[in-house]
Amino acid sequence: MSSIVVQTVRARITSLLPSRSDLAQVRRDPRRDLLAGLTVAIVALPLALGFGVSSGLGAEAGLATAVVAGALAAVFGGSNLQVSGPTGAMTVVLVPIVAQYGSTAVLTVGLMAGAMLVVLAALRAGRYMQYVPAPVIEGFTLGIAGVIGLQQVPNALGVPKPEGDKVLVVTWHAVEEFVKSPHWTAFGLAGAVVVLMLAGARWRPTVPFSIVAVIAATAVVQAAHLDVKPIGDLPVGLPAPSLSFLHLGSLGSLLAPAVAVAALAALESLMSAAAADAMTVGQRHDPDRELLGQGLANIAAPLFGGVPATGAIARTAVNVRTGAGSRLAALTHAAVLAVIVFAAAPLVSKIPLAALAGVLLATAIRMVEVGSLRAMAKATRSDAAILVLTAVATLALDLVYAVIIGLVVAGALALRAVAKQARLDQMPLDHGDHTAEEHALLAEHIVAYRIDGPLFFAAAHRFLLELTEVADVRVVVLRMSRVSTMDATGALVLKDAVEKLNRRGTVVLASGIRPGQRQVLDSVGALELLRHGGREYATTPEAISAARAHLELAGVLPAVPAQKTSPKHTDTSEESIR
């Protein structure tokens, strides 16, 4: 037994590690992958710098994350096309953590989140990502775009960032400060970068206008000696790995932020990997392996002073569109950024913060897919409500709460829609070989109902209300063969309805109970109640015959001699007689 367990664990670990097929894909077209990686690195440089600055840990933290996490996620991740690094969504979560616990706490949070992701990978949690509804994802993305844009307002306006962790409040105070003392140079520089990136993307989509805009803005500032705050001095190279930031006493207080970071890293990375699959033919990511790669990346990045990382949707899309076919492209992107860190740190330090703010503002605008939002809003009212609610919650609360709220509301609306499918329809009694007079007499005292759809907590009480309002008849026949699902609440409500009808002197008979529903009915005592006195039958004709026999014994109907019957059923299927 122990050897079987060991073999199972070994196979599970092996399935999460790099394989020979990864190496085979790298060898297919290395030139194309190298070119794609170089292009992604050019796009990623200003984003890594900007997100590092926005997080509160500085541009060097963003670069360290892009290099270290980008390389490890490329090797150990579950997607051949995923590009990882610092992202706007993660920055949104990190800002309040920095404000409350300090910048070094972010490193501890990243380490803890990485360990959680590894555990999630071992538990095969990646497959559950497919259950997140599209309106939640769209609303989440819209909310992130809004938060990223608002976070850039202080740098775009050239004012010091106000204190606080609520982005709406910080933005309002920054605008107030700008009105009191306008800094038109920074505002103009950020606006020019935004216009150049958005217009350039329409004119030449393949050109990385983000780096063009940053280089142009930096050159103008240096040539004209404009008074705009730059990034500042950057260390040449990466720092030596260290755990000096880790304080075991703080782990308890940082558990909740770490859970939030891990949840976001898992969500965004798997969303990005799925988007990459959708943009290609023949590519499919392994969600559990992707969680492992992101976990290892987030364990390693804090050792070098980096912020938590996730899969980056925008950079991954650039990677796919430039022809990447293997993980060599993402690895090349990390290597190119490492070269820039070691060789060009003095030049990078002169980039104006306003220019980086413009890059991130343009990125936020481009994240909003108007066509997708319009289609989602037109789909159903429920989808539109979920989208708007998730987006608003992202702006007003935080990303993890926003996703939870979106999922809860989506689940509630889905249950409501399913519950509406449950129906209780009165069915006419079959004439069989009764005369018209006999049939009319039977119909006066017997009523048959067919229950269609799910009988569970969301629909059960409506069912009880309808059933207990049955007119004053002697026998009720419940045809249950079309009950698709039943839970304990549905079974209890059915039992309650039967008891109420019995107290009014109405006998309840049931037909066609499915095997899968017998256990839940038995667990609450409903099955025993129906069995008492022989009130459960395999088919509806048997139940009708039992109802007639009951009325004969009660003296309501005259007894008739037994005779050979020739039923006139036109539908002899098993479903029809139940």
Coordinates of C-alpha atoms in Angstrom, one line a residue:
M1 CA 0.0 0.0 0.0
S2 CA 2.8 2.4 0.9
S3 CA 4.6 1.7 -2.3
I4 CA 1.5 2.6 -4.3
V5 CA 1.2 5.9 -2.4
V6 CA 4.9 6.7 -3.1
Q7 CA 4.4 5.9 -6.8
T8 CA 1.3 8.1 -6.9
V9 CA 3.1 11.0 -5.3
R10 CA 6.2 10.6 -7.5
A11 CA 4.0 10.5 -10.6
R12 CA 2.2 13.6 -9.5
I13 CA 5.4 15.5 -8.8
T14 CA 6.8 14.4 -12.2
S15 CA 3.8 15.7 -14.0
L16 CA 4.3 19.2 -12.6
L17 CA 8.0 19.4 -13.7
P18 CA 9.5 20.4 -17.1
S19 CA 9.5 17.5 -19.6
R20 CA 11.3 16.5 -22.7
S21 CA 8.4 17.8 -24.8
D22 CA 9.3 21.3 -23.6
L23 CA 12.8 21.0 -24.9
A24 CA 11.5 19.6 -28.2
Q25 CA 9.3 22.6 -28.7
V26 CA 12.2 25.0 -27.9
R27 CA 14.2 23.4 -30.7
R28 CA 11.5 23.8 -33.4
D29 CA 12.1 27.5 -34.3
P30 CA 14.5 29.1 -31.9
R31 CA 15.2 32.1 -34.1
R32 CA 11.5 33.1 -34.1
D33 CA 11.3 32.6 -30.3
L34 CA 14.4 34.8 -29.8
L35 CA 12.9 37.6 -31.9
A36 CA 9.6 37.4 -30.0
G37 CA 11.4 37.5 -26.7
L38 CA 13.4 40.6 -27.7
T39 CA 10.2 42.3 -28.7
V40 CA 8.4 41.4 -25.5
A41 CA 11.4 42.7 -23.5
I42 CA 11.1 46.1 -25.2
V43 CA 7.4 46.3 -24.4
A44 CA 7.9 45.0 -20.8
L45 CA 10.7 47.4 -19.8
P46 CA 8.6 50.5 -19.2
L47 CA 5.8 48.4 -17.7
A48 CA 8.1 46.7 -15.2
L49 CA 9.6 50.1 -14.2
G50 CA 6.1 51.7 -13.9
F51 CA 4.5 48.9 -11.9
G52 CA 7.6 48.8 -9.6
V53 CA 7.2 52.5 -8.9
S54 CA 3.4 52.3 -8.5
S55 CA 3.7 49.4 -6.0
G56 CA 5.8 51.6 -3.7
L57 CA 9.0 49.5 -3.8
G58 CA 10.7 51.4 -6.6
A59 CA 11.6 50.7 -10.3
E60 CA 14.4 48.3 -9.3
A61 CA 11.8 46.0 -7.6
G62 CA 9.8 45.9 -10.9
L63 CA 12.9 45.0 -12.9
A64 CA 14.0 42.3 -10.4
T65 CA 10.5 40.7 -10.6
A66 CA 10.5 40.8 -14.4
V67 CA 13.9 39.1 -14.6
V68 CA 13.7 36.5 -11.8
A69 CA 10.0 35.7 -11.8
G70 CA 9.9 35.9 -15.6
A71 CA 12.6 33.3 -16.0
L72 CA 11.4 30.8 -13.4
A73 CA 7.8 31.0 -14.6
A74 CA 8.9 30.5 -18.2
V75 CA 10.8 27.3 -17.2
F76 CA 8.4 25.8 -14.7
G77 CA 5.0 27.3 -15.8
G78 CA 2.3 25.4 -17.6
S79 CA 2.0 27.5 -20.7
N80 CA 4.5 27.7 -23.6
L81 CA 3.5 31.2 -24.3
Q82 CA 2.9 32.9 -20.9
V83 CA 5.0 35.9 -20.0
S84 CA 5.2 36.7 -16.3
G85 CA 6.2 39.7 -14.3
P86 CA 4.8 42.7 -12.3
T87 CA 1.3 43.6 -13.4
G88 CA -1.2 46.4 -12.8
A89 CA -3.6 44.0 -11.1
M90 CA -1.0 42.9 -8.5
T91 CA 0.0 46.5 -8.0
V92 CA -3.5 47.3 -7.0
V93 CA -3.3 44.8 -4.2
L94 CA 0.2 45.8 -3.1
V95 CA -0.4 49.5 -2.6
P96 CA -2.6 49.1 0.5
I97 CA -0.3 46.4 1.9
V98 CA 2.7 48.9 1.6
A99 CA 0.6 51.6 3.2
Q100 CA -0.4 49.4 6.1
Y101 CA 2.6 47.2 6.8
G102 CA 5.5 48.8 5.0
S103 CA 7.5 48.0 1.9
T104 CA 9.5 45.1 3.4
A105 CA 6.2 43.3 4.3
V106 CA 5.5 43.0 0.6
L107 CA 8.5 40.7 0.2
T108 CA 7.2 38.4 3.1
V109 CA 3.7 38.5 1.6
G110 CA 5.1 37.4 -1.8
L111 CA 7.1 34.6 -0.3
M112 CA 4.0 33.3 1.6
A113 CA 1.8 33.6 -1.5
G114 CA 4.3 31.6 -3.5
A115 CA 4.3 28.8 -1.0
M116 CA 0.4 28.8 -1.2
L117 CA 0.5 28.6 -4.9
V118 CA 2.8 25.5 -4.8
V119 CA 0.3 23.9 -2.4
L120 CA -2.6 24.8 -4.7
A121 CA -0.7 23.1 -7.6
A122 CA -0.2 20.0 -5.6
L123 CA -3.9 19.9 -4.8
R124 CA -4.8 20.3 -8.5
A125 CA -6.7 23.5 -7.9
G126 CA -6.0 24.9 -11.3
R127 CA -8.9 23.2 -13.0
Y128 CA -11.4 25.2 -11.0
M129 CA -10.6 28.3 -12.9
Q130 CA -12.9 27.2 -15.7
Y131 CA -15.9 27.8 -13.4
V132 CA -15.3 31.6 -13.2
P133 CA -18.1 33.2 -15.3
A134 CA -17.2 35.5 -18.2
P135 CA -19.0 38.6 -16.8
V136 CA -16.9 38.3 -13.6
I137 CA -13.7 38.2 -15.6
E138 CA -14.8 41.1 -17.8
G139 CA -15.9 43.2 -14.8
F140 CA -12.7 42.3 -13.0
T141 CA -10.6 43.5 -16.0
L142 CA -12.6 46.7 -16.4
G143 CA -12.2 47.5 -12.7
I144 CA -8.4 46.8 -12.8
A145 CA -8.1 49.1 -15.8
G146 CA -9.8 51.8 -13.8
V147 CA -7.6 51.3 -10.8
I148 CA -4.4 51.3 -12.8
G149 CA -5.4 54.5 -14.5
L150 CA -6.3 56.3 -11.3
Q151 CA -3.1 55.2 -9.6
Q152 CA -1.1 57.1 -12.3
V153 CA -2.8 60.4 -11.7
P154 CA -0.3 61.8 -9.1
N155 CA 2.7 61.1 -11.3
A156 CA 0.9 62.3 -14.5
L157 CA 0.0 65.5 -12.7
G158 CA 3.5 66.0 -11.3
V159 CA 2.4 66.1 -7.6
P160 CA 3.6 64.1 -4.6
K161 CA 1.4 61.0 -4.0
P162 CA -1.0 61.7 -1.2
E163 CA -1.2 59.4 1.8
G164 CA -3.8 56.6 1.7
D165 CA -4.6 53.3 0.3
K166 CA -8.0 54.0 -1.3
V167 CA -7.3 54.9 -5.0
L168 CA -10.4 57.1 -5.4
V169 CA -9.5 59.2 -2.3
V170 CA -5.8 59.4 -3.4
T171 CA -6.8 60.5 -6.9
W172 CA -9.1 63.2 -5.6
H173 CA -6.4 64.6 -3.3
A174 CA -3.9 64.6 -6.1
V175 CA -6.3 66.5 -8.4
E176 CA -6.9 69.1 -5.6
E177 CA -3.1 69.5 -5.2
F178 CA -2.7 70.0 -8.9
V179 CA -5.5 72.7 -9.0
K180 CA -3.7 74.6 -6.2
S181 CA -0.3 74.3 -7.9
P182 CA -0.4 73.1 -11.6
H183 CA 2.6 71.3 -13.0
W184 CA 1.8 71.6 -16.7
T185 CA 5.1 70.0 -17.9
A186 CA 4.4 66.6 -16.3
F187 CA 0.8 66.8 -17.4
G188 CA 1.8 67.5 -21.0
L189 CA 4.5 64.8 -21.0
A190 CA 2.1 62.1 -19.7
G191 CA -0.6 63.2 -22.2
A192 CA 1.8 63.1 -25.1
V193 CA 2.9 59.6 -24.2
V194 CA -0.7 58.5 -24.0
V195 CA -1.6 60.0 -27.4
L196 CA 1.6 58.6 -29.1
M197 CA 0.9 55.1 -27.8
L198 CA -2.8 55.0 -28.6
A199 CA -2.4 56.6 -32.0
G200 CA 0.7 54.5 -32.8
A201 CA -1.1 51.3 -31.9
R202 CA -3.8 52.1 -34.5
W203 CA -1.3 53.2 -37.2
R204 CA 1.4 50.5 -36.7
P205 CA 0.2 47.8 -34.3
T206 CA 3.5 45.8 -34.6
V207 CA 5.7 48.7 -33.4
P208 CA 6.4 48.9 -29.6
F209 CA 5.3 52.5 -29.2
S210 CA 5.6 52.3 -25.4
I211 CA 9.4 52.2 -25.6
V212 CA 9.4 54.7 -28.4
A213 CA 7.4 57.1 -26.3
V214 CA 9.5 56.7 -23.2
I215 CA 12.8 57.2 -25.2
A216 CA 11.3 60.3 -26.9
A217 CA 10.0 61.8 -23.6
T218 CA 13.4 61.2 -21.8
A219 CA 15.3 62.8 -24.7
V220 CA 13.0 65.9 -24.7
V221 CA 13.4 66.3 -20.9
Q222 CA 17.2 66.0 -21.0
A223 CA 17.6 68.3 -24.0
A224 CA 15.3 71.0 -22.7
H225 CA 16.3 70.6 -19.1
L226 CA 12.6 70.3 -18.1
D227 CA 11.7 70.2 -14.4
V228 CA 10.2 66.7 -14.2
K229 CA 11.0 64.1 -11.6
P230 CA 12.9 61.1 -12.9
I231 CA 13.0 57.5 -11.7
G232 CA 16.2 58.2 -9.8
D233 CA 19.3 56.1 -9.2
L234 CA 19.0 52.3 -9.8
P235 CA 21.4 49.7 -8.6
V236 CA 23.6 48.1 -11.3
G237 CA 22.6 44.5 -11.4
L238 CA 20.4 42.4 -9.1
P239 CA 21.1 42.3 -5.3
A240 CA 22.4 39.1 -3.7
P241 CA 19.5 36.8 -2.6
S242 CA 18.6 37.4 1.0
L243 CA 16.0 36.5 3.6
S244 CA 16.8 39.4 5.9
F245 CA 13.3 40.8 5.3
L246 CA 11.6 37.8 6.9
H247 CA 10.4 38.1 10.4
L248 CA 8.6 35.1 11.7
G249 CA 6.6 37.1 14.2
S250 CA 4.9 39.0 11.4
L251 CA 3.6 35.9 9.5
G252 CA 0.3 35.8 11.3
S253 CA -0.6 39.4 10.6
L254 CA 0.4 39.0 7.0
L255 CA -1.6 35.8 6.3
A256 CA -4.7 37.6 5.0
P257 CA -2.7 39.8 2.5
A258 CA -0.8 36.7 1.4
V259 CA -4.0 34.9 0.7
A260 CA -5.2 37.8 -1.4
V261 CA -2.0 38.0 -3.4
A262 CA -2.0 34.2 -4.0
A263 CA -5.6 34.2 -5.1
L264 CA -5.0 37.1 -7.5
A265 CA -1.8 35.5 -8.9
A266 CA -3.6 32.3 -9.5
L267 CA -6.6 34.0 -11.1
E268 CA -4.7 36.4 -13.4
S269 CA -2.1 33.8 -14.4
L270 CA -4.7 31.2 -15.4
M271 CA -6.8 33.8 -17.2
S272 CA -3.7 35.0 -19.1
A273 CA -2.7 31.4 -20.0
A274 CA -6.3 30.6 -21.2
A275 CA -6.2 33.8 -23.3
A276 CA -2.9 32.7 -24.9
D277 CA -4.5 29.3 -25.8
A278 CA -7.4 31.1 -27.4
M279 CA -5.1 33.2 -29.6
T280 CA -3.3 30.1 -31.1
V281 CA -4.0 26.7 -32.6
G282 CA -2.7 23.6 -30.9
Q283 CA -1.6 25.2 -27.7
R284 CA -3.1 24.1 -24.3
H285 CA -1.7 25.1 -20.9
D286 CA -1.6 22.9 -17.8
P287 CA -3.3 24.9 -15.1
D288 CA -1.7 23.0 -12.2
R289 CA 1.7 23.3 -13.6
E290 CA 1.1 27.0 -14.2
L291 CA 0.3 27.4 -10.5
L292 CA 3.6 25.7 -9.6
G293 CA 5.6 27.9 -11.9
Q294 CA 4.0 31.1 -10.5
G295 CA 4.5 29.7 -7.0
L296 CA 8.2 29.1 -7.5
A297 CA 8.5 32.5 -9.2
N298 CA 6.9 34.3 -6.2
I299 CA 9.1 32.4 -3.8
A300 CA 12.3 33.5 -5.6
A301 CA 11.4 37.1 -6.5
P302 CA 11.3 38.5 -2.9
L303 CA 14.8 37.1 -2.3
F304 CA 16.1 39.6 -4.9
G305 CA 13.8 42.4 -3.7
G306 CA 11.1 41.8 -6.3
V307 CA 7.3 42.3 -5.9
P308 CA 4.9 39.4 -6.3
A309 CA 4.4 38.4 -10.0
T310 CA 1.6 37.0 -12.1
G311 CA 1.1 36.0 -15.7
A312 CA 0.8 39.3 -17.7
I313 CA -2.0 39.3 -20.2
A314 CA -0.7 42.3 -22.3
R315 CA 2.9 40.9 -22.6
T316 CA 1.6 37.4 -23.3
A317 CA -0.5 38.7 -26.1
V318 CA 2.5 40.5 -27.6
N319 CA 4.5 37.3 -27.3
V320 CA 1.8 35.3 -29.2
R321 CA 1.3 38.0 -31.9
T322 CA 5.1 38.2 -32.6
G323 CA 5.3 34.5 -33.4
A324 CA 6.4 32.8 -30.2
G325 CA 6.0 29.0 -30.2
S326 CA 7.8 27.9 -27.0
R327 CA 8.8 29.0 -23.6
L328 CA 12.2 30.1 -25.0
A329 CA 10.6 33.5 -25.9
A330 CA 9.5 34.2 -22.3
L331 CA 13.0 33.1 -21.1
T332 CA 14.6 35.4 -23.7
H333 CA 12.5 38.3 -22.5
A334 CA 13.8 37.8 -18.9
A335 CA 17.4 37.5 -20.2
V336 CA 17.2 40.8 -22.2
L337 CA 15.8 42.6 -19.2
A338 CA 18.7 41.2 -17.1
V339 CA 21.2 42.6 -19.6
I340 CA 19.4 46.0 -19.4
V341 CA 19.6 45.9 -15.6
F342 CA 23.4 45.3 -15.7
A343 CA 24.3 47.5 -18.6
A344 CA 21.9 50.4 -18.9
A345 CA 20.8 51.2 -15.3
P346 CA 22.2 54.8 -15.5
L347 CA 20.2 55.5 -18.7
V348 CA 17.0 54.0 -17.3
S349 CA 17.3 56.1 -14.1
K350 CA 16.7 59.3 -16.2
I351 CA 13.3 58.2 -17.4
P352 CA 10.7 60.7 -16.2
L353 CA 8.0 59.3 -13.8
A354 CA 5.4 61.3 -15.8
A355 CA 6.4 59.3 -19.0
L356 CA 5.9 56.0 -17.1
A357 CA 2.6 57.2 -15.9
G358 CA 1.6 57.9 -19.5
V359 CA 2.6 54.4 -20.5
L360 CA 0.4 52.9 -17.7
L361 CA -2.5 55.2 -18.5
A362 CA -2.4 54.1 -22.1
T363 CA -2.1 50.5 -21.0
A364 CA -5.2 50.8 -18.8
I365 CA -7.2 52.3 -21.7
R366 CA -6.2 49.5 -24.0
M367 CA -7.2 46.9 -21.5
V368 CA -10.8 48.0 -21.9
E369 CA -12.3 45.8 -24.7
V370 CA -15.3 47.9 -25.7
G371 CA -16.7 45.1 -28.0
S372 CA -16.6 42.5 -25.3
L373 CA -18.2 44.8 -22.8
R374 CA -21.0 45.7 -25.2
A375 CA -21.6 42.1 -26.1
M376 CA -21.7 41.1 -22.4
A377 CA -24.0 44.0 -21.5
K378 CA -26.4 42.9 -24.3
A379 CA -26.4 39.2 -23.4
T380 CA -28.7 39.3 -20.4
R381 CA -29.6 41.7 -17.6
S382 CA -27.9 39.3 -15.2
D383 CA -24.6 39.3 -17.1
A384 CA -24.7 43.1 -17.3
A385 CA -25.4 43.4 -13.5
I386 CA -22.6 41.0 -12.6
L387 CA -20.1 42.9 -14.8
V388 CA -21.0 46.3 -13.4
L389 CA -21.0 45.0 -9.8
T390 CA -17.6 43.3 -10.1
A391 CA -16.1 46.4 -11.7
V392 CA -17.5 48.7 -9.1
A393 CA -16.4 46.4 -6.3
T394 CA -12.9 46.4 -7.8
L395 CA -12.7 50.1 -7.7
A396 CA -14.3 50.6 -4.2
L397 CA -13.0 47.5 -2.4
D398 CA -10.2 45.3 -3.6
L399 CA -9.7 42.7 -6.3
V400 CA -10.2 39.5 -4.3
Y401 CA -13.4 40.8 -2.6
A402 CA -14.6 41.9 -6.1
V403 CA -14.1 38.4 -7.5
I404 CA -15.8 36.8 -4.5
I405 CA -18.8 39.2 -4.7
G406 CA -19.0 38.6 -8.5
L407 CA -19.0 34.8 -8.0
V408 CA -21.6 34.9 -5.2
V409 CA -23.9 37.1 -7.2
A410 CA -23.4 35.1 -10.4
G411 CA -24.1 31.9 -8.4
A412 CA -27.3 33.3 -6.9
L413 CA -28.6 34.5 -10.3
A414 CA -27.7 31.1 -11.9
L415 CA -29.7 29.3 -9.1
R416 CA -32.6 31.7 -9.6
A417 CA -32.6 30.9 -13.3
V418 CA -32.5 27.1 -12.6
A419 CA -35.2 27.4 -10.0
K420 CA -37.5 29.0 -12.5
Q421 CA -37.3 25.8 -14.5
A422 CA -39.1 23.9 -11.8
R423 CA -42.8 23.5 -12.7
L424 CA -45.9 21.8 -11.1
D425 CA -48.4 21.1 -13.9
Q426 CA -51.8 19.5 -13.5
M427 CA -52.1 16.6 -15.9
P428 CA -55.4 15.2 -17.3
L429 CA -56.4 11.7 -16.2
D430 CA -56.2 9.1 -18.9
H431 CA -59.7 7.8 -20.0
G432 CA -58.5 4.2 -20.2
D433 CA -61.5 2.0 -20.3
H434 CA -63.7 4.2 -18.1
T435 CA -66.9 5.5 -19.4
A436 CA -67.3 9.3 -19.8
E437 CA -69.5 9.3 -16.6
E438 CA -66.9 7.3 -14.6
H439 CA -64.1 9.5 -15.9
A440 CA -65.9 12.7 -14.9
L441 CA -66.5 11.3 -11.4
L442 CA -62.9 10.3 -11.0
A443 CA -61.8 13.8 -12.1
E444 CA -63.9 15.3 -9.4
H445 CA -62.0 13.5 -6.7
I446 CA -58.5 12.8 -8.1
V447 CA -56.0 15.3 -9.4
A448 CA -52.6 14.4 -10.9
Y449 CA -49.6 16.7 -10.9
R450 CA -46.3 16.3 -12.8
I451 CA -43.2 17.9 -11.3
D452 CA -40.7 19.0 -13.9
G453 CA -37.1 20.2 -13.3
P454 CA -35.1 20.6 -10.1
L455 CA -36.7 20.4 -6.7
F456 CA -34.0 22.0 -4.4
F457 CA -33.7 24.8 -1.9
A458 CA -34.1 27.7 -4.5
A459 CA -37.4 26.4 -5.8
A460 CA -38.8 24.2 -3.1
H461 CA -40.9 26.8 -1.2
R462 CA -42.6 28.0 -4.3
F463 CA -43.5 24.4 -5.0
L464 CA -44.9 23.9 -1.5
L465 CA -47.1 27.0 -1.9
E466 CA -48.5 25.7 -5.2
L467 CA -49.1 22.2 -4.0
T468 CA -50.8 23.1 -0.7
E469 CA -53.3 25.3 -2.7
V470 CA -54.7 22.3 -4.4
A471 CA -58.5 22.3 -4.5
D472 CA -60.5 20.2 -2.1
V473 CA -60.0 16.7 -3.7
R474 CA -59.8 13.3 -2.2
V475 CA -56.5 12.0 -3.8
V476 CA -53.4 13.8 -5.2
V477 CA -51.1 11.8 -7.5
L478 CA -47.6 13.2 -7.8
R479 CA -45.8 12.2 -11.0
M480 CA -42.1 12.5 -10.1
S481 CA -40.2 10.8 -13.0
R482 CA -39.2 14.2 -14.5
V483 CA -37.6 15.6 -11.3
S484 CA -34.1 16.3 -12.5
T485 CA -32.5 16.8 -9.1
M486 CA -33.5 17.0 -5.5
D487 CA -31.7 18.2 -2.3
A488 CA -32.6 17.8 1.4
T489 CA -34.6 21.1 1.3
G490 CA -36.7 19.9 -1.6
A491 CA -37.3 16.5 0.1
L492 CA -38.3 18.3 3.4
V493 CA -40.7 20.6 1.6
L494 CA -42.3 17.6 -0.2
K495 CA -42.7 15.8 3.1
D496 CA -44.3 19.0 4.6
A497 CA -46.7 19.3 1.7
V498 CA -47.8 15.6 2.0
E499 CA -48.3 16.0 5.7
K500 CA -50.4 19.2 5.3
L501 CA -52.6 17.5 2.6
N502 CA -53.0 14.4 4.7
R503 CA -54.2 16.6 7.7
R504 CA -56.9 18.0 5.3
G505 CA -58.0 14.5 4.5
T506 CA -56.3 14.3 1.1
V507 CA -54.4 11.1 0.3
V508 CA -51.1 11.7 -1.6
L509 CA -49.8 9.0 -3.9
A510 CA -46.4 9.2 -5.8
S511 CA -45.2 7.5 -8.9
G512 CA -41.9 7.3 -10.9
I513 CA -39.5 8.2 -8.1
R514 CA -36.0 7.8 -9.5
P515 CA -33.4 5.7 -7.8
G516 CA -31.0 8.6 -7.3
Q517 CA -33.7 10.5 -5.4
R518 CA -34.7 7.8 -3.0
Q519 CA -31.8 8.3 -0.6
V520 CA -32.5 12.0 0.0
L521 CA -36.2 11.3 0.4
D522 CA -35.5 8.5 2.8
S523 CA -33.0 10.6 4.8
V524 CA -35.7 13.1 5.8
G525 CA -38.5 10.6 6.3
A526 CA -40.5 11.5 3.2
L527 CA -40.1 8.1 1.6
E528 CA -41.4 6.3 4.7
L529 CA -44.4 8.7 4.7
L530 CA -45.3 7.8 1.1
R531 CA -44.7 4.1 1.7
H532 CA -47.1 4.1 4.7
G533 CA -50.3 2.5 3.5
G534 CA -48.8 1.7 0.1
R535 CA -48.7 5.2 -1.4
E536 CA -45.7 4.9 -3.7
Y537 CA -45.9 3.3 -7.2
A538 CA -43.6 2.6 -10.1
T539 CA -46.0 4.1 -12.7
T540 CA -48.8 6.6 -13.0
P541 CA -51.5 4.0 -14.1
E542 CA -50.8 2.0 -11.0
A543 CA -51.2 5.1 -8.8
I544 CA -54.5 6.0 -10.5
S545 CA -55.8 2.5 -10.0
A546 CA -54.8 2.7 -6.3
A547 CA -56.6 6.1 -6.1
R548 CA -59.8 4.6 -7.6
A549 CA -59.6 1.7 -5.1
H550 CA -59.3 4.2 -2.2
L551 CA -62.3 6.1 -3.4
E552 CA -64.3 2.8 -3.7
L553 CA -63.4 1.9 -0.2
A554 CA -64.5 5.3 1.0
G555 CA -67.8 4.9 -0.8
V556 CA -67.2 7.8 -3.1
L557 CA -67.2 5.7 -6.2
P558 CA -69.3 2.6 -6.9
A559 CA -67.4 -0.7 -7.0
V560 CA -67.0 -2.2 -10.4
P561 CA -66.3 -5.8 -11.3
A562 CA -62.8 -6.6 -12.4
Q563 CA -62.5 -6.8 -16.2
K564 CA -60.0 -7.1 -18.8
T565 CA -58.7 -3.7 -19.8
S566 CA -57.3 -2.4 -23.1
P567 CA -55.6 0.9 -22.4
K568 CA -55.9 3.5 -25.0
H569 CA -52.5 5.1 -24.4
T570 CA -51.1 6.5 -27.5
D571 CA -47.7 6.9 -25.9
T572 CA -46.5 3.7 -24.3
S573 CA -43.0 4.9 -23.4
E574 CA -41.7 4.4 -19.9
E575 CA -41.6 8.1 -19.3
S576 CA -45.3 8.6 -20.3
I577 CA -46.7 6.0 -17.9
R578 CA -44.6 7.4 -15.0

